[in-house]
GROMACS .gro file of N, CA and C in nm:
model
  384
    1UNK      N    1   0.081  -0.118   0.000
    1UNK     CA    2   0.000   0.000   0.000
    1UNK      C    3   0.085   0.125   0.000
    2UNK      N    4   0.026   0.194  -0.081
    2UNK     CA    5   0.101   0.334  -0.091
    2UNK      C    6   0.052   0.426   0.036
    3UNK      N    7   0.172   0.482   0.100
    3UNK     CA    8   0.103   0.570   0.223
    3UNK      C    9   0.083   0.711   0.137
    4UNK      N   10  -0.020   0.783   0.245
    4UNK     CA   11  -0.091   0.912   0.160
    4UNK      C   12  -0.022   1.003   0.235
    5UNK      N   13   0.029   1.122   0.244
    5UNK     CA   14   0.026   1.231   0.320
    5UNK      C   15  -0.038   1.262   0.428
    6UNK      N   16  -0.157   1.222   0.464
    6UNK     CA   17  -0.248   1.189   0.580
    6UNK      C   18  -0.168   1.110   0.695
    7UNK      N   19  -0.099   0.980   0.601
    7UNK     CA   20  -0.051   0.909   0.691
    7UNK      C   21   0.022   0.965   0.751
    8UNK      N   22   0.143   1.081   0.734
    8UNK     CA   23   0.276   1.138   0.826
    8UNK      C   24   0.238   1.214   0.881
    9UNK      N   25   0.285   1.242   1.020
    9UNK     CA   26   0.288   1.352   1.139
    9UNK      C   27   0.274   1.542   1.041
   10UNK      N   28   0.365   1.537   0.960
   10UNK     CA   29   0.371   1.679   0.916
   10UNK      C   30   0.229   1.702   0.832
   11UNK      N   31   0.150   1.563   0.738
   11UNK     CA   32   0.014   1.575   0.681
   11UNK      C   33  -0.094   1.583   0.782
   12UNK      N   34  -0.069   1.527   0.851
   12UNK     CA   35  -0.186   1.506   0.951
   12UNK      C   36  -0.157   1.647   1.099
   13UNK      N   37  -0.082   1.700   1.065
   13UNK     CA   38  -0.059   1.900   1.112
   13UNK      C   39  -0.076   1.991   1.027
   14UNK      N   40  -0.065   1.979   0.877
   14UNK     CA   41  -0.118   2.048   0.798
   14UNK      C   42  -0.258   2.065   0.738
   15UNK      N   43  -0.346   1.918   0.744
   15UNK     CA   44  -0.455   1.862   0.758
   15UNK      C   45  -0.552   1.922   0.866
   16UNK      N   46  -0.493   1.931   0.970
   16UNK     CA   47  -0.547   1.973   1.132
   16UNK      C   48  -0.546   2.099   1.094
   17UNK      N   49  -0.450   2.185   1.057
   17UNK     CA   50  -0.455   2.345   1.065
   17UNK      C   51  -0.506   2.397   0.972
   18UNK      N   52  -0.555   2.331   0.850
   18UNK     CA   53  -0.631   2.391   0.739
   18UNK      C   54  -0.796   2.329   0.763
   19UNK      N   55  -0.808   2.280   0.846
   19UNK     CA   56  -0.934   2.233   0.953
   19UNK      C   57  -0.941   2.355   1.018
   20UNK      N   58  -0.881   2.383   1.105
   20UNK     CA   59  -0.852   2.546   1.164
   20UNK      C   60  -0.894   2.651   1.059
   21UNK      N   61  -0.828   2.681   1.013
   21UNK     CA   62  -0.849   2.766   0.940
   21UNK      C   63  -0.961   2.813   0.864
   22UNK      N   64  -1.025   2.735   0.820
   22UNK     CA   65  -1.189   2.652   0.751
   22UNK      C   66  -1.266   2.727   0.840
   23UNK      N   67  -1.241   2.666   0.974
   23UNK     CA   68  -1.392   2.700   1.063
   23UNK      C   69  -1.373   2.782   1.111
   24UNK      N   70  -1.212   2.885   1.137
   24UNK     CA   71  -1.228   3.010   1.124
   24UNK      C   72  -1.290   3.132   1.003
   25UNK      N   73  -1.283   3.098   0.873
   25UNK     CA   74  -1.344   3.168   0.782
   25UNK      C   75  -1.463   3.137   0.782
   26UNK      N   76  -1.529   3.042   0.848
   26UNK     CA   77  -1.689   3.056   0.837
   26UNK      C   78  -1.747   3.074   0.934
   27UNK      N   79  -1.658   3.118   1.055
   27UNK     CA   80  -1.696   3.187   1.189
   27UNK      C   81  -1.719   3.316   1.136
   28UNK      N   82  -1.609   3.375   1.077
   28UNK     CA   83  -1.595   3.555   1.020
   28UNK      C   84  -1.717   3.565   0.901
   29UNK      N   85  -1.734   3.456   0.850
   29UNK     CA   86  -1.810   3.474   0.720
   29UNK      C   87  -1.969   3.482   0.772
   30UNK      N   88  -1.995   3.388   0.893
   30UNK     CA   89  -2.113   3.383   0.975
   30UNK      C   90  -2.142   3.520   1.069
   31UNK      N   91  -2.083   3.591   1.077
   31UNK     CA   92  -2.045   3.726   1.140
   31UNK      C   93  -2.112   3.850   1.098
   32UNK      N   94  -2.084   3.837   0.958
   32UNK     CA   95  -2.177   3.907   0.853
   32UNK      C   96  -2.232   3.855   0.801
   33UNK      N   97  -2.245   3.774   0.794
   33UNK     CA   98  -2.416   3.714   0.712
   33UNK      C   99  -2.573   3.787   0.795
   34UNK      N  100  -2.647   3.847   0.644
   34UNK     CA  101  -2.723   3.939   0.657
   34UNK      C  102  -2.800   3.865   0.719
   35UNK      N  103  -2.855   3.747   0.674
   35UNK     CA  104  -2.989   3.599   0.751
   35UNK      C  105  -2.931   3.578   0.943
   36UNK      N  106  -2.813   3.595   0.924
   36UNK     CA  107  -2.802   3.597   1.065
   36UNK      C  108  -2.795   3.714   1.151
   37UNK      N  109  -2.738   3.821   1.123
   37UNK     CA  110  -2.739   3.931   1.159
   37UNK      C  111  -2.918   3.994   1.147
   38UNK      N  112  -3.000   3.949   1.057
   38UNK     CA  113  -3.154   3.992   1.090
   38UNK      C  114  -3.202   3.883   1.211
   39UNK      N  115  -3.188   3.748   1.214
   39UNK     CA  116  -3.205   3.691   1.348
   39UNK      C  117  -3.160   3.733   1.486
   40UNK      N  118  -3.059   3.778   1.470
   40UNK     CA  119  -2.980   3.803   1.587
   40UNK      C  120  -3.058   3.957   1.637
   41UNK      N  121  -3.062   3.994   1.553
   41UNK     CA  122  -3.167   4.135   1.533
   41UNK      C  123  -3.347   4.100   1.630
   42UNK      N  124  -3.364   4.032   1.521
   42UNK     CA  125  -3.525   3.923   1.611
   42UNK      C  126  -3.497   3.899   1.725
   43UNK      N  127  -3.432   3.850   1.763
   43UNK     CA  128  -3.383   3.752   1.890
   43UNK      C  129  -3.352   3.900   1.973
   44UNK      N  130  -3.287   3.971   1.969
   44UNK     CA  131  -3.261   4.083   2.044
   44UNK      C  132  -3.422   4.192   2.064
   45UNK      N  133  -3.466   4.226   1.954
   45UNK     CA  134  -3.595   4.257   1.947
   45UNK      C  135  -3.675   4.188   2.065
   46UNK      N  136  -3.706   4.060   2.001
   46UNK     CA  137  -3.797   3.973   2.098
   46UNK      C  138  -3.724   3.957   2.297
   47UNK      N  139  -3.631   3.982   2.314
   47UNK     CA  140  -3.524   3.982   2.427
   47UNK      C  141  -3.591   4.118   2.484
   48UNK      N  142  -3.566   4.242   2.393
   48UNK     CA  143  -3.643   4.383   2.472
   48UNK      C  144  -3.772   4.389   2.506
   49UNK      N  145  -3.871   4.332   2.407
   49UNK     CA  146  -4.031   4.314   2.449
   49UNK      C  147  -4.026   4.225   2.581
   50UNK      N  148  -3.933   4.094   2.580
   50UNK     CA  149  -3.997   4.064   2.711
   50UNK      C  150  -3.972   4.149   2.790
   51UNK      N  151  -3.838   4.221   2.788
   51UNK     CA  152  -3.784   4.247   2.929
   51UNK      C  153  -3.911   4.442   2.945
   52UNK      N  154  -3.941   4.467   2.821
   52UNK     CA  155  -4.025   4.573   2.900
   52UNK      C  156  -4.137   4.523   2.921
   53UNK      N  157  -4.185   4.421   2.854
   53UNK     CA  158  -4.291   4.292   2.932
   53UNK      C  159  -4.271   4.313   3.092
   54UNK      N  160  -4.186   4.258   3.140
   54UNK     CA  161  -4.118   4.205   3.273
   54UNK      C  162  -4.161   4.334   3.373
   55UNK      N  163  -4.084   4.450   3.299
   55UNK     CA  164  -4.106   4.545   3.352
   55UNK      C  165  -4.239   4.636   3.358
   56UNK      N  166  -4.357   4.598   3.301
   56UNK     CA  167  -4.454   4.678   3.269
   56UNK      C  168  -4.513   4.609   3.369
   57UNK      N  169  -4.539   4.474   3.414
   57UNK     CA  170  -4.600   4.362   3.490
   57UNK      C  171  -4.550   4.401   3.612
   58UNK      N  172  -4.430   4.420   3.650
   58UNK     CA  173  -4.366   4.425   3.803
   58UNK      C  174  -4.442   4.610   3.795
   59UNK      N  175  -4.434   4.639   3.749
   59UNK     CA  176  -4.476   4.790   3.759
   59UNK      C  177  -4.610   4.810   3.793
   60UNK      N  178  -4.715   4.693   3.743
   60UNK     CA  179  -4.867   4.694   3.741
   60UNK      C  180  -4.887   4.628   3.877
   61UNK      N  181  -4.803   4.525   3.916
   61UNK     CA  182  -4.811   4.490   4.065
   61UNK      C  183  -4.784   4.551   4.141
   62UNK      N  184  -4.667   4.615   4.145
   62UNK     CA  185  -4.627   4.703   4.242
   62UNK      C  186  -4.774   4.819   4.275
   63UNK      N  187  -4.773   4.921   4.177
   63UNK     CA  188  -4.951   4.975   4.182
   63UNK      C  189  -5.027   4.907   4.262
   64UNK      N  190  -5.040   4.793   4.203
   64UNK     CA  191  -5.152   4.717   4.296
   64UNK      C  192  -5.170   4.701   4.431
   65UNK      N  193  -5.021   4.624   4.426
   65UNK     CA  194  -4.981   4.630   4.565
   65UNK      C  195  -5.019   4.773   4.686
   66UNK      N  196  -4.937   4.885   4.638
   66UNK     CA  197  -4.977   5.010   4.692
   66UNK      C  198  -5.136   5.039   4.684
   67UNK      N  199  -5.214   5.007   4.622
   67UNK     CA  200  -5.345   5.048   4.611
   67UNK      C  201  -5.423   4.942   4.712
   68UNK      N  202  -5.373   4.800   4.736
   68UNK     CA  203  -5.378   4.751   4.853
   68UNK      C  204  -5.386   4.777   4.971
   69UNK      N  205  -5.292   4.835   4.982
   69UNK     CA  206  -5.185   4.887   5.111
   69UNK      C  207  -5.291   4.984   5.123
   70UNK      N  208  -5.298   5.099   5.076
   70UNK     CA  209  -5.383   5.237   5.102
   70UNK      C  210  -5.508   5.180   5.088
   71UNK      N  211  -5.596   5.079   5.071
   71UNK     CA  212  -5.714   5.043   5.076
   71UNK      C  213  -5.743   4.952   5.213
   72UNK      N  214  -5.604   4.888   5.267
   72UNK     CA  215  -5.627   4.834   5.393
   72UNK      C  216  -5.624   4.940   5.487
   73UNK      N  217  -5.514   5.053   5.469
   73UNK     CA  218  -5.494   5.156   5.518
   73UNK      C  219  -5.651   5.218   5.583
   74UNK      N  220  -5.719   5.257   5.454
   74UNK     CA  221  -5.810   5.329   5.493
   74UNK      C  222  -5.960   5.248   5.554
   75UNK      N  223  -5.943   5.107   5.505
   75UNK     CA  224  -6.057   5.023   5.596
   75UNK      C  225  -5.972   5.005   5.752
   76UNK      N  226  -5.838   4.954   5.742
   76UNK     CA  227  -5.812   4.948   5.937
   76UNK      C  228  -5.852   5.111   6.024
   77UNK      N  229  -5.802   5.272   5.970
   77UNK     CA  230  -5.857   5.384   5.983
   77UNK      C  231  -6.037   5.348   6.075
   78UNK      N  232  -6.096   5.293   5.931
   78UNK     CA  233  -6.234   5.340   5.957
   78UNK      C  234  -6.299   5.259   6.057
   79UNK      N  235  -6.261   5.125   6.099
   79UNK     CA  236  -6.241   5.058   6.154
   79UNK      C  237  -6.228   5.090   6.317
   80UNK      N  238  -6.119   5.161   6.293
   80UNK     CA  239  -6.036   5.219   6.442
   80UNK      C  240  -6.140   5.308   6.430
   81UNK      N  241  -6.152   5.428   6.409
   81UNK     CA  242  -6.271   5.478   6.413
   81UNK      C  243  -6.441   5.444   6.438
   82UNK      N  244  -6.483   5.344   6.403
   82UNK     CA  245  -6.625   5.275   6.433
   82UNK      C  246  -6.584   5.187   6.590
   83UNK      N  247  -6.491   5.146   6.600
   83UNK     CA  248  -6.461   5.124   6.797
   83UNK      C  249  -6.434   5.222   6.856
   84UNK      N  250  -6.400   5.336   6.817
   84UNK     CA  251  -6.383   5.438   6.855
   84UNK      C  252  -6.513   5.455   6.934
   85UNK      N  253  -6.610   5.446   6.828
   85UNK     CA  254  -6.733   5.515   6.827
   85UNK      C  255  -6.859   5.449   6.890
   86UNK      N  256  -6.773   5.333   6.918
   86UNK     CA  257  -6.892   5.229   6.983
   86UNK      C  258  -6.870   5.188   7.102
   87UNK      N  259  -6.732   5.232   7.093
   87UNK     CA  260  -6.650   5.178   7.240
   87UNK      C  261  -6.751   5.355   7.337
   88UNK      N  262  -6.776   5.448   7.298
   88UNK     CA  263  -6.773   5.581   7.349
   88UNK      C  264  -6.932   5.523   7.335
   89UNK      N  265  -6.978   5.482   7.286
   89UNK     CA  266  -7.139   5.459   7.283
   89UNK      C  267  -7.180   5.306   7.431
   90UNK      N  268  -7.064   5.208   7.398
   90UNK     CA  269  -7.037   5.146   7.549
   90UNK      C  270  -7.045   5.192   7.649
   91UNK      N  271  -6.915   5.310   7.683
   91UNK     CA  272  -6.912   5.391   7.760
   91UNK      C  273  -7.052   5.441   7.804
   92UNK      N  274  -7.121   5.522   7.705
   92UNK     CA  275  -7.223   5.575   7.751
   92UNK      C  276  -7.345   5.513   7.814
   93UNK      N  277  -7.351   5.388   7.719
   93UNK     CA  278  -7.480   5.275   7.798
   93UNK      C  279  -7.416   5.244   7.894
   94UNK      N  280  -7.276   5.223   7.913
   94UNK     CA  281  -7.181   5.124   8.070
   94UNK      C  282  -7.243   5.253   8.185
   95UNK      N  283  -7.241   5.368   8.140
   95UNK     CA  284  -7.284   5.446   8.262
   95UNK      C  285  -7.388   5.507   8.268
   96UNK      N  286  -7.481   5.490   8.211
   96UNK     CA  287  -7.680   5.466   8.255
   96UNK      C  288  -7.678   5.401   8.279
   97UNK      N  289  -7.632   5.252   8.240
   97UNK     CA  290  -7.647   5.112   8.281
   97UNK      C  291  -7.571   5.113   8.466
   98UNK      N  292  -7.481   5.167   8.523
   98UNK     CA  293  -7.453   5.149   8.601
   98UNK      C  294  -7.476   5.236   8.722
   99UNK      N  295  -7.523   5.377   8.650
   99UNK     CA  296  -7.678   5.487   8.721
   99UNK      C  297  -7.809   5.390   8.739
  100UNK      N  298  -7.884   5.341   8.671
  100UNK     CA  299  -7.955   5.275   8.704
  100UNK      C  300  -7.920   5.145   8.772
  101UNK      N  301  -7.831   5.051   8.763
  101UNK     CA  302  -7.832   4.959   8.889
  101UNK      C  303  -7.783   5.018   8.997
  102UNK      N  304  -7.706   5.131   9.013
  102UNK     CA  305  -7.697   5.204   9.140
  102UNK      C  306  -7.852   5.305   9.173
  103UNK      N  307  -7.903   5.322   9.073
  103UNK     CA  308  -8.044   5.357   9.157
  103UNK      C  309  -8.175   5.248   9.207
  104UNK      N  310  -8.142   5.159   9.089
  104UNK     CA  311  -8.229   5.041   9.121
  104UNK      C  312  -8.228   4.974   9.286
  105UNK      N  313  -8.098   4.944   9.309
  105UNK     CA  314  -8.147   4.920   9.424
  105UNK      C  315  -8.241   5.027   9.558
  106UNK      N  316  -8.186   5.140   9.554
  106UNK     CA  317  -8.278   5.188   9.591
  106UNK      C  318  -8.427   5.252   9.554
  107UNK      N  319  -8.458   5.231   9.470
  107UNK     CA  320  -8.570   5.228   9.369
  107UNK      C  321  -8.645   5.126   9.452
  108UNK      N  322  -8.595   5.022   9.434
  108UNK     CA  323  -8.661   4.886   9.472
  108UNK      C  324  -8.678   4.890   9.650
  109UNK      N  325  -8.578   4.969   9.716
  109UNK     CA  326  -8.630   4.932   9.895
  109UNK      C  327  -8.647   5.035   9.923
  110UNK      N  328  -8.693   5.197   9.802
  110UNK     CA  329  -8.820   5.250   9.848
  110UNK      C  330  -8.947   5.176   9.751
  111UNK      N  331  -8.970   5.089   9.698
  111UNK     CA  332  -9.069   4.996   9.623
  111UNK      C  333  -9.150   4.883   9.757
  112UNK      N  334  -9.073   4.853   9.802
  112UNK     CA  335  -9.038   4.759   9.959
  112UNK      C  336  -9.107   4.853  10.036
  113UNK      N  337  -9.039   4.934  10.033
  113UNK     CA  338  -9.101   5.041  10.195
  113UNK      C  339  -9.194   5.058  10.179
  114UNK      N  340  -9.282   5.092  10.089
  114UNK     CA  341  -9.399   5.161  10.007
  114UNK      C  342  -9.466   5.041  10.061
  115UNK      N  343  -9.452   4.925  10.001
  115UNK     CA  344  -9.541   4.750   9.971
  115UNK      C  345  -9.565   4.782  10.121
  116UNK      N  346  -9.480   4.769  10.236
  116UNK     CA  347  -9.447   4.749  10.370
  116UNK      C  348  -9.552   4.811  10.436
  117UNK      N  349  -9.553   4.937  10.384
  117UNK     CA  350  -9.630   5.044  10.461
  117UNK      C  351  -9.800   5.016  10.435
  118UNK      N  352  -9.793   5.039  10.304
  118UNK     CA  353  -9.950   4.992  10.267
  118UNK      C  354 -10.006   4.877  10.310
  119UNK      N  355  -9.958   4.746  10.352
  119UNK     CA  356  -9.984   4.614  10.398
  119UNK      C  357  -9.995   4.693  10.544
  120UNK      N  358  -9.889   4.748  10.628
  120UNK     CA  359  -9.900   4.756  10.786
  120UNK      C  360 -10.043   4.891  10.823
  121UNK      N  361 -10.052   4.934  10.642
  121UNK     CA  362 -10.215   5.038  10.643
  121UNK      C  363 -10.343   4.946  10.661
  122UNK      N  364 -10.306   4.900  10.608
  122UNK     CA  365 -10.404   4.775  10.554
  122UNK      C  366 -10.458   4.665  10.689
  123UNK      N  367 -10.341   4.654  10.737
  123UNK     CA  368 -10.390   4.553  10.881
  123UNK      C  369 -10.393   4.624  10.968
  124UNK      N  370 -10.401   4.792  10.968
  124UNK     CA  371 -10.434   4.916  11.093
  124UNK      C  372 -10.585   4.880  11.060
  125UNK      N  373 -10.644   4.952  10.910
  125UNK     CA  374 -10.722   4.937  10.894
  125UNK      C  375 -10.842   4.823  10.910
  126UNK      N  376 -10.782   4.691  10.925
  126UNK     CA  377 -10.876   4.606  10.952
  126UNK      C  378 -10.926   4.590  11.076
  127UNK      N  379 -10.815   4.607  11.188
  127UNK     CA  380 -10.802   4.600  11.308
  127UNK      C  381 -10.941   4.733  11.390
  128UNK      N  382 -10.952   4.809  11.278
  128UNK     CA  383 -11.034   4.921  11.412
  128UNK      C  384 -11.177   4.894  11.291
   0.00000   0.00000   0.00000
């Protein structure tokens, strides 16, 4: 068999580096190519929509969020305010309510005295 140039160390380094060389000119040649350079274009395009996507969404939550916040805000407010207002309306029944059981009892043992008296009228009266 006849050996080829392939077969020796110096073919098979000249072989290898013009391999090199190859897929360097169609790295540079892929570089400028217009079909890739308009993809790369797309791809970058489509890359900015999401990201002001991303950002339009975190922006609409955030809003939300705050419109949350100032809507719990102003129901805990009204809230604190209606105990405010009921607690002071407590207050006010807690002390009629506690005027009248401090008058009640005596209400009731001049009610007693009264019953007492009219019964001890009552058996004067039978007696004469």
């Amino acid at each position: 068999m006849k050996k080829t140039d392939l077969d020796r160390f110096d073919g098979r380094l000249k072989n290898a580096s013009e391999a090199k060389q190859n897929k360097l000119e169609r790295f540079k040649a892929a570089a400028v190519d217009p079909e890739r350079l308009a993809k790369n274009a797309q791809r970058d395009e489509a890359a900015a929509a999401r990201k002001s996507a991303r950002q339009a969404k975190a922006t609409k939550l955030l809003q939300e969020k705050e419109a949350r916040e100032r809507q719990q805000a102003e129901i805990a407010k009204r809230e604190e305010e209606q105990a405010e207002v009921h607690e002071a309306a407590l207050k006010t029944e807690l002390s009629e309510t506690v005027e009248q059981a401090l008058a009640q009892p005596e209400t009731r043992e001049a009610e007693r005295k009264a019953e007492r008296d009219r019964r001890y009228a009552a058996r004067r009266n039978r007696k004469r």
